[in-house]
mmCIF file of C-alpha atoms in Angstrom:
data_model
loop_
_atom_site.group_PDB
_atom_site.id
_atom_site.type_symbol
_atom_site.label_atom_id
_atom_site.label_comp_id
_atom_site.label_asym_id
_atom_site.label_seq_id
_atom_site.Cartn_x
_atom_site.Cartn_y
_atom_site.Cartn_z
ATOM 1 C CA UNK J 119 142.072 130.297 110.247
ATOM 2 C CA UNK J 120 142.124 128.588 113.638
ATOM 3 C CA UNK J 121 145.281 130.460 114.589
ATOM 4 C CA UNK J 122 143.689 133.811 113.742
ATOM 5 C CA UNK J 123 140.508 132.944 115.637
ATOM 6 C CA UNK J 124 142.426 131.859 118.750
ATOM 7 C CA UNK J 125 144.571 135.006 118.506
ATOM 8 C CA UNK J 126 141.363 137.068 118.573
ATOM 9 C CA UNK J 127 140.171 135.123 121.616
ATOM 10 C CA UNK J 128 143.518 135.732 123.328
ATOM 11 C CA UNK J 129 143.258 139.474 122.680
ATOM 12 C CA UNK J 130 139.810 139.518 124.318
ATOM 13 C CA UNK J 131 140.514 136.899 126.959
ATOM 14 C CA UNK J 132 140.182 139.085 130.074
ATOM 15 C CA UNK J 133 136.711 140.185 129.022
ATOM 16 C CA UNK J 134 135.702 136.724 127.795
ATOM 17 C CA UNK J 135 136.676 134.862 130.976
ATOM 18 C CA UNK J 136 134.356 137.103 133.001
ATOM 19 C CA UNK J 137 131.421 136.682 130.651
ATOM 20 C CA UNK J 138 128.712 134.059 131.344
ATOM 21 C CA UNK J 139 129.133 132.651 127.830
ATOM 22 C CA UNK J 140 132.575 133.883 126.827
ATOM 23 C CA UNK J 141 134.240 131.866 129.568
ATOM 24 C CA UNK J 142 133.116 128.705 127.781
ATOM 25 C CA UNK J 143 134.855 129.849 124.607
ATOM 26 C CA UNK J 144 138.128 130.275 126.499
ATOM 27 C CA UNK J 145 137.710 126.936 128.271
ATOM 28 C CA UNK J 146 137.031 125.247 124.922
ATOM 29 C CA UNK J 147 140.294 126.596 123.484
ATOM 30 C CA UNK J 148 142.181 125.374 126.552
ATOM 31 C CA UNK J 149 140.508 121.947 126.362
ATOM 32 C CA UNK J 150 140.965 121.532 122.629
ATOM 33 C CA UNK J 151 144.579 122.740 122.380
ATOM 34 C CA UNK J 152 146.099 122.302 125.861
ATOM 35 C CA UNK J 153 149.666 121.785 124.643
ATOM 36 C CA UNK J 154 149.673 124.618 122.111
ATOM 37 C CA UNK J 155 151.725 127.760 122.477
ATOM 38 C CA UNK J 156 148.495 129.705 121.990
ATOM 39 C CA UNK J 157 146.967 128.091 125.078
ATOM 40 C CA UNK J 158 150.062 128.987 127.072
ATOM 41 C CA UNK J 159 149.829 132.557 125.759
ATOM 42 C CA UNK J 160 146.186 132.611 126.803
ATOM 43 C CA UNK J 161 147.167 131.468 130.311
ATOM 44 C CA UNK J 162 149.751 134.258 130.533
ATOM 45 C CA UNK J 163 147.141 136.908 129.643
ATOM 46 C CA UNK J 164 145.605 136.273 133.051
ATOM 47 C CA UNK J 165 148.824 137.088 134.935
ATOM 48 C CA UNK J 166 148.308 140.121 137.138
ATOM 49 C CA UNK J 167 144.539 139.568 137.328
ATOM 50 C CA UNK J 168 144.361 136.094 138.822
ATOM 51 C CA UNK J 169 143.230 137.036 142.330
ATOM 52 C CA UNK J 170 140.497 139.262 140.906
ATOM 53 C CA UNK J 171 139.365 136.487 138.551
ATOM 54 C CA UNK J 172 139.343 133.854 141.315
ATOM 55 C CA UNK J 173 136.433 135.490 143.132
ATOM 56 C CA UNK J 174 134.121 135.609 140.130
ATOM 57 C CA UNK J 175 131.824 132.733 139.245
ATOM 58 C CA UNK J 176 132.710 132.415 135.562
ATOM 59 C CA UNK J 177 136.355 133.403 135.535
ATOM 60 C CA UNK J 178 137.210 131.206 138.526
ATOM 61 C CA UNK J 179 136.357 128.188 136.363
ATOM 62 C CA UNK J 180 138.756 129.432 133.703
ATOM 63 C CA UNK J 181 141.528 129.938 136.268
ATOM 64 C CA UNK J 182 141.033 126.332 137.399
ATOM 65 C CA UNK J 183 141.225 125.143 133.786
ATOM 66 C CA UNK J 184 144.399 127.183 133.279
ATOM 67 C CA UNK J 185 145.978 125.543 136.313
ATOM 68 C CA UNK J 186 145.318 122.145 134.733
ATOM 69 C CA UNK J 187 146.625 122.902 131.238
ATOM 70 C CA UNK J 188 149.437 125.345 132.024
ATOM 71 C CA UNK J 189 153.008 124.272 131.514
ATOM 72 C CA UNK J 190 155.182 124.067 134.629
ATOM 73 C CA UNK J 191 156.412 127.685 134.516
ATOM 74 C CA UNK J 192 152.971 129.169 133.876
ATOM 75 C CA UNK J 193 151.385 126.972 136.546
ATOM 76 C CA UNK J 194 153.980 128.053 139.096
ATOM 77 C CA UNK J 195 153.399 131.703 138.187
ATOM 78 C CA UNK J 196 149.618 131.353 138.597
ATOM 79 C CA UNK J 197 150.000 129.657 141.973
ATOM 80 C CA UNK J 198 152.591 132.195 143.137
ATOM 81 C CA UNK J 199 150.282 135.057 142.250
ATOM 82 C CA UNK J 200 147.590 133.555 144.473
ATOM 83 C CA UNK J 201 149.899 132.348 147.238
ATOM 84 C CA UNK J 202 151.845 135.601 147.593
ATOM 85 C CA UNK J 203 148.804 137.854 147.352
ATOM 86 C CA UNK J 204 147.861 140.208 150.164
ATOM 87 C CA UNK J 205 144.276 139.036 149.714
ATOM 88 C CA UNK J 206 145.012 135.342 150.325
ATOM 89 C CA UNK J 207 142.939 135.318 153.562
ATOM 90 C CA UNK J 208 139.923 136.659 151.652
ATOM 91 C CA UNK J 209 140.470 134.146 148.850
ATOM 92 C CA UNK J 210 140.479 131.285 151.344
ATOM 93 C CA UNK J 211 137.029 132.339 152.534
ATOM 94 C CA UNK J 212 135.552 133.081 149.132
ATOM 95 C CA UNK J 213 133.007 130.668 147.676
ATOM 96 C CA UNK J 214 134.686 130.598 144.245
ATOM 97 C CA UNK J 215 138.344 131.268 145.034
ATOM 98 C CA UNK J 216 138.335 128.445 147.553
ATOM 99 C CA UNK J 217 137.921 125.941 144.723
ATOM 100 C CA UNK J 218 140.758 127.576 142.806
ATOM 101 C CA UNK J 219 143.026 127.172 145.837
ATOM 102 C CA UNK J 220 142.010 123.524 146.161
ATOM 103 C CA UNK J 221 142.976 123.061 142.520
ATOM 104 C CA UNK J 222 146.313 124.747 143.234
ATOM 105 C CA UNK J 223 146.927 122.149 145.924
ATOM 106 C CA UNK J 224 146.068 119.379 143.451
ATOM 107 C CA UNK J 225 148.293 120.526 140.588
ATOM 108 C CA UNK J 226 151.272 122.142 142.320
ATOM 109 C CA UNK J 227 154.576 120.311 142.311
ATOM 110 C CA UNK J 228 155.497 118.969 145.766
ATOM 111 C CA UNK J 229 157.812 121.837 146.746
ATOM 112 C CA UNK J 230 155.345 124.545 145.729
ATOM 113 C CA UNK J 231 152.481 122.627 147.367
ATOM 114 C CA UNK J 232 154.318 122.663 150.698
ATOM 115 C CA UNK J 233 155.029 126.384 150.290
ATOM 116 C CA UNK J 234 151.340 127.000 149.549
ATOM 117 C CA UNK J 235 150.324 125.024 152.636
ATOM 118 C CA UNK J 236 152.700 127.161 154.729
ATOM 119 C CA UNK J 237 150.984 130.315 153.444
ATOM 120 C CA UNK J 238 147.484 128.897 153.974
ATOM 121 C CA UNK J 239 147.859 127.392 157.452
ATOM 122 C CA UNK J 240 147.986 130.637 159.489
ATOM 123 C CA UNK J 241 144.614 131.641 158.035
ATOM 124 C CA UNK J 242 142.753 128.389 158.612
ATOM 125 C CA UNK J 243 141.990 129.262 162.229
ATOM 126 C CA UNK J 244 139.239 131.550 160.940
ATOM 127 C CA UNK J 245 136.388 129.090 160.665
ATOM 128 C CA UNK J 246 134.177 129.079 157.625
ATOM 129 C CA UNK J 247 132.721 126.277 155.515
ATOM 130 C CA UNK J 248 135.377 127.087 152.923
ATOM 131 C CA UNK J 249 138.359 126.872 155.252
ATOM 132 C CA UNK J 250 136.965 123.575 156.557
ATOM 133 C CA UNK J 251 137.173 122.171 153.013
ATOM 134 C CA UNK J 252 140.750 123.375 152.721
ATOM 135 C CA UNK J 253 141.693 121.838 156.069
ATOM 136 C CA UNK J 254 140.291 118.515 154.891
ATOM 137 C CA UNK J 255 142.156 118.816 151.578
ATOM 138 C CA UNK J 256 145.452 119.607 153.318
ATOM 139 C CA UNK J 257 145.025 116.647 155.675
ATOM 140 C CA UNK J 258 144.659 114.383 152.628
ATOM 141 C CA UNK J 259 147.986 115.492 151.138
#
């Protein structure tokens, strides 16, 4: 029964993560079964939409949760999608995406973290309260 229920959640995950209440359902699955193949499948359903989801209040929380529970390959893919995006400068200055990027810095393996910092640094000259937080975070690494 649980497997069928989680499969239904996976099928609706893109809609659920953007919903004020549905995002909690997805986060609960990720919290309750972080090691499961279903959780990893759920993480992969976000591929291709990550930058869009980062700038939304509810789905940005789910993206952060995914970064924490994703296996190494899925985590690297999520971070790469953000890091290599044409909209990275906008994400750095977004009130929700900024927290996602800080989480990326926290969970990335050392090599990917340094690559992410290289992509971020050219855009930190544009002052905003959000880039200030990122500068502080990078200085703490």
